[in-house]
Short mmCIF file of C-alpha atoms and ligand atoms in Angstrom, two decimals:
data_model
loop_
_atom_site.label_atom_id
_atom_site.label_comp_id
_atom_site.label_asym_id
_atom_site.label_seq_id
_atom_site.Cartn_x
_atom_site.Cartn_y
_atom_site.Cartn_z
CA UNK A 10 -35.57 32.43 93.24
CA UNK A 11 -38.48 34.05 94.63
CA UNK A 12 -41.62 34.29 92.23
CA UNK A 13 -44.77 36.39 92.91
CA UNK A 14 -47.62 34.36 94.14
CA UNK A 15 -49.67 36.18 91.39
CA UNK A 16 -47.70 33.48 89.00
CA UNK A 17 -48.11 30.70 91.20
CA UNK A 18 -51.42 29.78 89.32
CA UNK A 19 -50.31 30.45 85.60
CA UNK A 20 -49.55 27.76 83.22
CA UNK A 21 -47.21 28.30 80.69
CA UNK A 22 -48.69 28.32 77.52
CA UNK A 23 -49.64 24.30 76.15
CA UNK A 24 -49.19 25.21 72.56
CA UNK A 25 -45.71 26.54 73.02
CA UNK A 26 -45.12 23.29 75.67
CA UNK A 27 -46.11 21.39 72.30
CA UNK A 28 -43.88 22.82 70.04
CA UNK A 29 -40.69 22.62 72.24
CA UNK A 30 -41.15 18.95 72.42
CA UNK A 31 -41.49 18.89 68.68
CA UNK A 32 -38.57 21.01 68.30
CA UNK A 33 -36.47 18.80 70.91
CA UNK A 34 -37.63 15.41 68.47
CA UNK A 35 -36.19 17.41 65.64
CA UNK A 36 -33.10 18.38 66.81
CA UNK A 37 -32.61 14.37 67.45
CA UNK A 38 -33.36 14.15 64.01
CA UNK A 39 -36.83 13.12 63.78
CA UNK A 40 -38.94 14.30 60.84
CA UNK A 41 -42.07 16.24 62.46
CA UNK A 42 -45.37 17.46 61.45
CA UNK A 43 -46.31 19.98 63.26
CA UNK A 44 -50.51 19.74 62.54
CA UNK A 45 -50.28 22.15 66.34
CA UNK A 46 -49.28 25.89 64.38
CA UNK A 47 -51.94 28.75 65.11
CA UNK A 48 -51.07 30.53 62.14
CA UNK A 49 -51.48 30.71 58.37
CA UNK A 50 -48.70 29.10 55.99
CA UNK A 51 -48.58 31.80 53.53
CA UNK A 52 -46.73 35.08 53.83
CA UNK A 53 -47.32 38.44 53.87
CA UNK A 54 -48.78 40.20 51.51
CA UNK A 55 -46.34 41.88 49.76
CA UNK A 56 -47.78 45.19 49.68
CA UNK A 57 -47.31 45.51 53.48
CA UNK A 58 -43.73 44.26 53.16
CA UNK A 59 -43.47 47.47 50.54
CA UNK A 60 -44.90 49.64 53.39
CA UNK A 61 -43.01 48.87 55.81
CA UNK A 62 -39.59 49.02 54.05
CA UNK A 63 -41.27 52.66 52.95
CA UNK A 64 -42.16 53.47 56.68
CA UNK A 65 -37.96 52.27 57.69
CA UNK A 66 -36.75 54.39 54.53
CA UNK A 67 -38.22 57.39 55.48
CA UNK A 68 -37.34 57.38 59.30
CA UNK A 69 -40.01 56.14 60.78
CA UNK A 70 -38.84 54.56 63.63
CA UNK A 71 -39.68 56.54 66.64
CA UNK A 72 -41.88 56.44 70.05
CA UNK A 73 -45.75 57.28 68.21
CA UNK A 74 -48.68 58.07 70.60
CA UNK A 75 -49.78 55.00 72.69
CA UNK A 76 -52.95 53.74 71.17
CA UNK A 77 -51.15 54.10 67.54
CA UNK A 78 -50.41 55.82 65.13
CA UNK A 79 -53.91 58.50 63.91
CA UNK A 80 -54.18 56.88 60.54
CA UNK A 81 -54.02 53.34 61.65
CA UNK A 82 -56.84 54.09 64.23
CA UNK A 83 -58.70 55.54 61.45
CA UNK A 84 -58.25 52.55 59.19
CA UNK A 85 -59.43 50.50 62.09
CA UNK A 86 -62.77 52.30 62.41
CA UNK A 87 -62.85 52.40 58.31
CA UNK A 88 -62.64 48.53 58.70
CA UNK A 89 -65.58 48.25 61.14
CA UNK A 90 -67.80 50.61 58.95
CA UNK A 91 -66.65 48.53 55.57
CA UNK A 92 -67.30 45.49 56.66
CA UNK A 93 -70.48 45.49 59.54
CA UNK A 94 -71.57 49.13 58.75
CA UNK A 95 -70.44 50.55 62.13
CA UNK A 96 -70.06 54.07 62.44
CA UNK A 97 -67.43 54.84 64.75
CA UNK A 98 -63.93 57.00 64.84
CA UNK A 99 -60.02 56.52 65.44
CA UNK A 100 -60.83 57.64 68.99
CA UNK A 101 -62.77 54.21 69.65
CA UNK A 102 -59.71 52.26 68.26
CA UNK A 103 -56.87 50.99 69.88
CA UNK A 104 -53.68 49.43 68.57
CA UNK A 105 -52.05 46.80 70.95
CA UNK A 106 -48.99 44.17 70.57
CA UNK A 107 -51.13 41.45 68.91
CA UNK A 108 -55.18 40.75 69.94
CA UNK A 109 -53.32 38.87 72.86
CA UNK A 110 -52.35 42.56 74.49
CA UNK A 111 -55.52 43.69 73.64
CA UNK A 112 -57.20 41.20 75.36
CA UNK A 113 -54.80 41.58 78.40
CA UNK A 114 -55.24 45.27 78.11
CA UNK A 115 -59.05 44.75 78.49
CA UNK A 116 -59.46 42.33 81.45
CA UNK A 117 -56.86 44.49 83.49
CA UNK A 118 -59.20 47.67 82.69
CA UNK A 119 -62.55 45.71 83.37
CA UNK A 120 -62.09 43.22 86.19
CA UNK A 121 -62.16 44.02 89.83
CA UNK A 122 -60.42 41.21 92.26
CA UNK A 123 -62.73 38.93 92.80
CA UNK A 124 -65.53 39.55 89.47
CA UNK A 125 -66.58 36.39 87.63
CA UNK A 126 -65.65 36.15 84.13
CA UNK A 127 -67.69 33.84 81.98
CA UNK A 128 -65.74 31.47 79.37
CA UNK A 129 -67.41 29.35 77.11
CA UNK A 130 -65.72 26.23 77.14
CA UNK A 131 -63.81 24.99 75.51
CA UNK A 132 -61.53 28.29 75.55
CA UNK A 133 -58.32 29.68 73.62
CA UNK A 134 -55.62 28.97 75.66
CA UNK A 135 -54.68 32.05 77.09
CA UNK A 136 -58.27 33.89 78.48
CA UNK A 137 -57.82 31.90 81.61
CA UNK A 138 -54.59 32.96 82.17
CA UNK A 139 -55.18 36.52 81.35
CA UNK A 140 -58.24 36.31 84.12
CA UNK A 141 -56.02 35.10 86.82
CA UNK A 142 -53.72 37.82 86.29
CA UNK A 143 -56.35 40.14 86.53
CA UNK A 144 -57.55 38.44 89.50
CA UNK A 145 -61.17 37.72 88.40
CA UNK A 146 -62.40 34.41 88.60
CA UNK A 147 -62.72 31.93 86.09
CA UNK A 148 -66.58 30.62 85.25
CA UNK A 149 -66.35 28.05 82.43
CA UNK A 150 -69.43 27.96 80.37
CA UNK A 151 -69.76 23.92 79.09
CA UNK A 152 -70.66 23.71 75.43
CA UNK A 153 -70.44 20.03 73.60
CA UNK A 154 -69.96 18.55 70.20
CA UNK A 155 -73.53 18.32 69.75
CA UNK A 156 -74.20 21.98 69.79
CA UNK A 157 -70.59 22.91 67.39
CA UNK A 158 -69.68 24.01 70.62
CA UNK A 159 -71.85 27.36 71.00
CA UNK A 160 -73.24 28.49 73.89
CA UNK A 161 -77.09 28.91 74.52
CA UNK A 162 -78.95 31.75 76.66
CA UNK A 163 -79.55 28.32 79.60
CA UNK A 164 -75.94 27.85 79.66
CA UNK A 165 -74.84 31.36 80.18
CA UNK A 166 -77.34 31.31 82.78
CA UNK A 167 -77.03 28.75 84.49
CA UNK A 168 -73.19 30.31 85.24
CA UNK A 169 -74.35 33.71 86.14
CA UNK A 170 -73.79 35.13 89.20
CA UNK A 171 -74.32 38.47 90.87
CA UNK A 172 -70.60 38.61 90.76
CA UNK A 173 -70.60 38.39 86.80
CA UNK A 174 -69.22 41.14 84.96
CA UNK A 175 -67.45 39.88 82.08
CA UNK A 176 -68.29 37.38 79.23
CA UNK A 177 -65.57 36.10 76.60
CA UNK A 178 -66.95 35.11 73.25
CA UNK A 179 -64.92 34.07 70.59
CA UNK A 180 -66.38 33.90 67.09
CA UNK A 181 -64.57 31.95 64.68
CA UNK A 182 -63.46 30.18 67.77
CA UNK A 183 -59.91 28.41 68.74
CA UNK A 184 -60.08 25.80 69.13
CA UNK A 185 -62.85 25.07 67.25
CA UNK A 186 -63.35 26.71 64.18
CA UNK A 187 -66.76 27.16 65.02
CA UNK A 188 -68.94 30.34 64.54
CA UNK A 189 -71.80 32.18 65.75
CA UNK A 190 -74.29 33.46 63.82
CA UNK A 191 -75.05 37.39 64.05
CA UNK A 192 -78.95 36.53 65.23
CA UNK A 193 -76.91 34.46 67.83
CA UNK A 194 -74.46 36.86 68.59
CA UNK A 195 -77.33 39.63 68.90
CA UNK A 196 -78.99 37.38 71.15
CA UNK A 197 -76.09 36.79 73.82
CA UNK A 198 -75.28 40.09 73.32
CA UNK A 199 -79.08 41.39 74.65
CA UNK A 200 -79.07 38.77 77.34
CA UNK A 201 -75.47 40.20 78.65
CA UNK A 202 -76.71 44.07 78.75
CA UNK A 203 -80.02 42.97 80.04
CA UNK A 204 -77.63 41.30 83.33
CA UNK A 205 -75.28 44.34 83.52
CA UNK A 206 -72.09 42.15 81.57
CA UNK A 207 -70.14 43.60 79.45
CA UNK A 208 -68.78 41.18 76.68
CA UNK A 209 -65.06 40.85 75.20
CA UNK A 210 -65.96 39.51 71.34
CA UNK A 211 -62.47 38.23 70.63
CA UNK A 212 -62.99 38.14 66.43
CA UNK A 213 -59.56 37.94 65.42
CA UNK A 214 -60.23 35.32 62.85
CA UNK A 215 -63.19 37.15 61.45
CA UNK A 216 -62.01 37.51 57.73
CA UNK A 217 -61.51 33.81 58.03
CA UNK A 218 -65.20 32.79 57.58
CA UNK A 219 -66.23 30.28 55.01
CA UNK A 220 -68.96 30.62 52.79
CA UNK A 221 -72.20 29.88 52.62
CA UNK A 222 -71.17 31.02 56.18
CA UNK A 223 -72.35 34.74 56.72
CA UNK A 224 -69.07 36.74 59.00
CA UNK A 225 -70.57 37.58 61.94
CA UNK A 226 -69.50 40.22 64.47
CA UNK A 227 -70.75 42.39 67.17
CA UNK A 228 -69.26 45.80 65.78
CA UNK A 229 -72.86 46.92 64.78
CA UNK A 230 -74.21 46.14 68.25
CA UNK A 231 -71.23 48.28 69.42
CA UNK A 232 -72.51 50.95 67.84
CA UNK A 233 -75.63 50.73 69.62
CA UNK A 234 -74.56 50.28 72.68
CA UNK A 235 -70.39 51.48 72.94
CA UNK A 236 -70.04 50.93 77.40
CA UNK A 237 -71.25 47.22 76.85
CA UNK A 238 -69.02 45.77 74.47
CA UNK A 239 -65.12 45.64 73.36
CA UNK A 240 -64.53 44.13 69.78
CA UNK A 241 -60.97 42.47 69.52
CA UNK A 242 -59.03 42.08 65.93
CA UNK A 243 -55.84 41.52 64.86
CA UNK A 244 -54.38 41.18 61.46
CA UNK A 245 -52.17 38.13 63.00
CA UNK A 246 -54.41 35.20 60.84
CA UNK A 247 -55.82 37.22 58.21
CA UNK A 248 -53.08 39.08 56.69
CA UNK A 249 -50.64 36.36 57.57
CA UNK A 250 -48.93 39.18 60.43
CA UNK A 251 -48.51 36.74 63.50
CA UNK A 252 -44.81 38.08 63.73
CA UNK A 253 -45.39 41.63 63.22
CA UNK A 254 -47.71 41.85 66.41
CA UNK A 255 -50.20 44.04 65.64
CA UNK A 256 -54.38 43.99 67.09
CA UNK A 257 -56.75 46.01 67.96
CA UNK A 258 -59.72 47.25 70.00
CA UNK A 259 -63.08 48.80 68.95
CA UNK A 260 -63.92 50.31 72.48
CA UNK A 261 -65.64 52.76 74.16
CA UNK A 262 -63.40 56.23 74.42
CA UNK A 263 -63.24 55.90 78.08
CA UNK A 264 -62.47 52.62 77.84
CA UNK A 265 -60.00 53.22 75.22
CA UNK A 266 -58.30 55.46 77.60
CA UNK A 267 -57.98 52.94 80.48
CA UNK A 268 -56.15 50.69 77.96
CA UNK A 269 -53.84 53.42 76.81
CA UNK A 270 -53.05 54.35 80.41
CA UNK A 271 -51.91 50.79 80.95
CA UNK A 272 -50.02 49.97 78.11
CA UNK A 273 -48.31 53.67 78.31
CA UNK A 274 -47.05 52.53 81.50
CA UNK A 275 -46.04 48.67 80.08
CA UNK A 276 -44.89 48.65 76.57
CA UNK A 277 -45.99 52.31 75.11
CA UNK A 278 -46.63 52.06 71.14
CA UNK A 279 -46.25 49.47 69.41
CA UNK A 280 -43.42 49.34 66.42
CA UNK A 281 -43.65 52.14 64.29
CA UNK A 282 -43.11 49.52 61.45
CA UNK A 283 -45.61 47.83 61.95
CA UNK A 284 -48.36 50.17 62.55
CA UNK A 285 -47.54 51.65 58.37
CA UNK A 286 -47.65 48.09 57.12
CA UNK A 287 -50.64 47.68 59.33
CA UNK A 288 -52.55 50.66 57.37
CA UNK A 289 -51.52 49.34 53.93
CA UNK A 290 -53.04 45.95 55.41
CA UNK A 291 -56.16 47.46 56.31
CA UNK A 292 -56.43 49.43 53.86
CA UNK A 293 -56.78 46.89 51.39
CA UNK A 294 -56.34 45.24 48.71
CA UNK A 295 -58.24 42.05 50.09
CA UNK A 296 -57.88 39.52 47.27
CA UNK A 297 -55.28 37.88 48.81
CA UNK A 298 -57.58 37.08 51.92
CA UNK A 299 -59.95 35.53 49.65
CA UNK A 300 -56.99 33.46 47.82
CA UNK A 301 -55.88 32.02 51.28
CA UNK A 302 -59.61 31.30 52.17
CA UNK A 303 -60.01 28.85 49.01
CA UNK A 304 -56.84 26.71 50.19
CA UNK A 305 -58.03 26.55 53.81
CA UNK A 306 -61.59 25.40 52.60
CA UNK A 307 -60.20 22.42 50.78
CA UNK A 308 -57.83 21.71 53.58
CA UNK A 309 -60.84 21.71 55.66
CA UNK A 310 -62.82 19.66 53.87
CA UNK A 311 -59.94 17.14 53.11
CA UNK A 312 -59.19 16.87 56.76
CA UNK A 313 -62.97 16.82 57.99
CA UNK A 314 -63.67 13.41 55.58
CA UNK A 315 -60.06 11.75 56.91
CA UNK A 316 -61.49 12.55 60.74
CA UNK A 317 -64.88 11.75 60.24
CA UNK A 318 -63.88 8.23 58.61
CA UNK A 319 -62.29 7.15 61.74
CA UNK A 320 -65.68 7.37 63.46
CA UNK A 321 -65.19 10.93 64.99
CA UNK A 322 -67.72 13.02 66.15
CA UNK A 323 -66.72 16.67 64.85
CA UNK A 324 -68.80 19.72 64.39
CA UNK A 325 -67.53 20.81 60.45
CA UNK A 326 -66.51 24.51 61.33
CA UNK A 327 -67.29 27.39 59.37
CA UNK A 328 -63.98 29.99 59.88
CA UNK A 329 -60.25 29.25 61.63
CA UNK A 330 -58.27 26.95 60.51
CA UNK A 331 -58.93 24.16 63.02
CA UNK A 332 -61.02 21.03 64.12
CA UNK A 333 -61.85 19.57 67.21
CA UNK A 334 -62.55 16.11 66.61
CA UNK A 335 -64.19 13.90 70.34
CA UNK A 336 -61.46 11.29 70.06
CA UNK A 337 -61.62 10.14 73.89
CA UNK A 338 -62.67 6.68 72.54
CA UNK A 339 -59.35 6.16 71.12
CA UNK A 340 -57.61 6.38 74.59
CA UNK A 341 -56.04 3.33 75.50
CA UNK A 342 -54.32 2.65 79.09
CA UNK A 343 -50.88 3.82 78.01
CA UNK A 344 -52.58 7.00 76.53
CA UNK A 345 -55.58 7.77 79.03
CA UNK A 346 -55.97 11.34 78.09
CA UNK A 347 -55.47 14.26 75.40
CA UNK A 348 -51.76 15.05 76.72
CA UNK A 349 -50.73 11.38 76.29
CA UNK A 350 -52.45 10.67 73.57
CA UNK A 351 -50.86 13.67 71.83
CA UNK A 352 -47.20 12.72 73.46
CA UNK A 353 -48.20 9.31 72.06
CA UNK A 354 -48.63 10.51 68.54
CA UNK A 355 -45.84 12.57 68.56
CA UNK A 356 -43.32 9.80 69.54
CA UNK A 357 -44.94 7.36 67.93
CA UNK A 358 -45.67 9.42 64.34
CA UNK A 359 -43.73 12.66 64.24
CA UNK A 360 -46.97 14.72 64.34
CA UNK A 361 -47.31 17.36 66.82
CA UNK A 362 -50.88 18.14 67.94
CA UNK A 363 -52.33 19.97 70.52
CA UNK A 364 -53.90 18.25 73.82
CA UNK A 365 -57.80 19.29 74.38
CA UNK A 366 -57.03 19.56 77.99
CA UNK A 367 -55.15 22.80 76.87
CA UNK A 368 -58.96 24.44 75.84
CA UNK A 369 -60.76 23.10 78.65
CA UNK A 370 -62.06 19.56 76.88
CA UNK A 371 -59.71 16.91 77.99
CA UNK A 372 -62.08 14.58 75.21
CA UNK A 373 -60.90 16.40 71.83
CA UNK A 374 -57.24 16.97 70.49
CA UNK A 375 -56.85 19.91 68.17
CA UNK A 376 -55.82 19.61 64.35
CA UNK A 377 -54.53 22.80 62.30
CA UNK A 378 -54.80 22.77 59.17
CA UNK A 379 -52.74 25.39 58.04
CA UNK A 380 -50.36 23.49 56.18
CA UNK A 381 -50.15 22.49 52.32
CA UNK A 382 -52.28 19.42 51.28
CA UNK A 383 -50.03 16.69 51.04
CA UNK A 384 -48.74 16.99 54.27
CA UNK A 385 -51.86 17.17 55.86
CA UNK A 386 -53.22 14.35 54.18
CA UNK A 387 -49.91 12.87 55.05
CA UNK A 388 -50.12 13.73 58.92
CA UNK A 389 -54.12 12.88 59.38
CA UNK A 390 -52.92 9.21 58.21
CA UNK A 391 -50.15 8.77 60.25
CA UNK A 392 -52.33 9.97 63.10
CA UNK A 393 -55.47 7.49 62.11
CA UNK A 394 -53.10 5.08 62.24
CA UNK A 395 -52.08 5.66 65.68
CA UNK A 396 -55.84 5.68 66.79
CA UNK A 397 -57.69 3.37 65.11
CA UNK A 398 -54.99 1.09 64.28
CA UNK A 399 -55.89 0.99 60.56
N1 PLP B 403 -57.57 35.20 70.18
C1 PLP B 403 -57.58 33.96 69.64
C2 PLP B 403 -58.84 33.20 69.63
C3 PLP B 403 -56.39 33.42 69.09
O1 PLP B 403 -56.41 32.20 68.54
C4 PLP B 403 -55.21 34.19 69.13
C5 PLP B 403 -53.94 33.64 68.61
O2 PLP B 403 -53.75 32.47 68.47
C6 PLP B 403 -55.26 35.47 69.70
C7 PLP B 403 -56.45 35.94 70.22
C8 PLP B 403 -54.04 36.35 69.77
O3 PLP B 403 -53.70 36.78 68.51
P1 PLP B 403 -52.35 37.60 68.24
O4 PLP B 403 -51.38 36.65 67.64
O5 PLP B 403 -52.78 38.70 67.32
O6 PLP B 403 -51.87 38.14 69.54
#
């Protein structure tokens, strides 16, 4: 079969590669837990279920105009004003198949063959991916442990290039669970204009924030200054959507206009469905978020104290739902790196995990904690046990 060379370079996705092997344990019969899922355990509020059913009663189920539906643009620039005070209009939003489209919307509009596009390492899974496709090049901005994994002005500068155009930031981050503050976010955001990049702020976990934590975004800065920056949300994590697909783009109208002209010519709208229970989602009410916040800061905490006591080193995050403990001193010969450690594990325990290698940091293994107590207390033991031996 002949494949484009475009693909030659593309990995298919690790945390799906992760889960198949899980799933291939349990159909032998094995009892696995799965600590690898990127998405909340609770489900969806019911008051989008209602508006959805509402939306199928009353016939709603044809082709809409390509960047959504008017009122869910509108309750996407509501959003933006509720929460960081950011004037804007349903003309700067756009409504794509998940923040993943919306991020693959953005890089095809933005990158040239050839541009560099900065990644703070370690990465979500998919940015590099999505930068191959739109043949840029990768630049992978080191951050460490020491720092909870943030980069600094020196970093981003040391990678900078006249080729630069792009720079990904991802506050709450995956894998991390670590989160910039806005005085940070301000700052990166003034070096970038100051060079001439424009930055991607992927926020879709950015109702996920713990307190004292302050949420953080760059939709104010936006305002200021709409041709330098592209916010990214989805209501995938907070409203407990993954499924549904739905995300979307604060952008620049031009900008918003490349995007529709791609995705008119890929996938068009996005389910009518959707896009009503989407506006009911938006549109509040928001208790719910705050219910499935309490639960994932004691399942944080719980599983930060298990990590730590093996002798970890682990920035405590402050949104997402995961950790990224340094675990590289648990290798052993059999199991000389994240994949094999995690393979080891998985045989050896039943719980799936997902590799560091995947985000760019071969020394840390990712744990999600979005999964009920027990289990998770269960699962870190199971996996201590496997690494330290106790
Ligand atoms: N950005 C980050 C950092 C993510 O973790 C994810 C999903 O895991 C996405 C974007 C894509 O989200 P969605 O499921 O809405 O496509």
């Amino acid at each position: 079969m002949k494949i484009s060379d475009r693909l030659a370079a593309i990995k298919p996705s690790a945390t799906l590669a992760v889960n198949a092997k899980a799933q291939e344990l349990r159909a032998q019969g094995r009892e696995i837990i799965s600590l690898a899922v990127g998405q909340p355990d609770f489900g969806t509020p019911q008051h989008v279920c209602d508006a959805a059913k509402a939306a199928m009663d009353e016939g709603f189920t044809r082709y809409t105009p390509v960047p959504g539906i008017p009122e869910l643009r509108e309750a996407v620039a509501e959003y933006y004003t509720k929460f960081y005070g950011a004037k804007t209009c349903g003309d700067n939003a756009i409504i794509s198949n998940g923040g993943k489209q919306v991020l693959y919307n953005l890089l095809m509009a933005l990158v040239n063959p050839g541009d560099e596009v900065l990644i703070p390492a370690p990465y979500w899974v998919s940015y590099p991916a999505m930068v191959q496709l739109a043949q840029g090049e990768c630049v992978f901005v080191p951050t460490t442990a020491d720092d909870d994994y943030l980069v600094t002005i020196e970093g981003l500068e040391a990678a900078r290039t006249d080729k630069t155009s792009v720079l990904i930031l991802n506050s709450p981050s995956n894998p991390t669970g670590c989160c910039y503050t806005q005085a940070q976010l301000e700052e990166i955001a003034a070096w970038a204009r100051k060079n001439g990049i424009f930055i991607i702020s992927d926020e879709v976990y950015d109702r996920l924030v713990y307190a004292p934590f302050e949420p953080a975004s760059l939709a104010k800065t936006w305002e200021a200054y709409p041709e330098t920056i592209a916010i990214v949300g989805a209501l995938s994590k907070s409203f407990c959507m993954t499924g549904w697909r739905v995300g979307y783009a604060l952008a620049h109208e031009d900008l918003v206009k490349a995007m529709s002209k791609i995705q008119g010519q890929s996938t068009s709208n996005i389910n009518s469905i959707t896009q009503k229970a989407a506006v009911a989602g938006l549109s509040g009410p928001w208790e719910i978020v705050d219910e499935m916040k309490e639960s994932f800061v004691r399942r944080r905490d719980l599983a930060y104290e298990i990590i730590t006591g093996w002798g970890a080193k682990c920035p405590k995050p402050d949104g997402a739902f995961y950790l990224f403990p340094v675990l590289d001193q648990f290798y052993t010969e059999d199991a000389p790196d994240s994949a094999a450690m995690c393979t080891k594990i998985l045989e050896e325990v039943g719980v799936a995990l997902v590799p560091g290698s995947a985000f760019g940091d071969d020394k840390c293994i990712r744990f999600s904690y979005a999964v009920d107590d027990e289990t998770l207390i269960d699962a870190l033991t199971k996996v201590g046990k496997v690494l330290t031996g106790k």
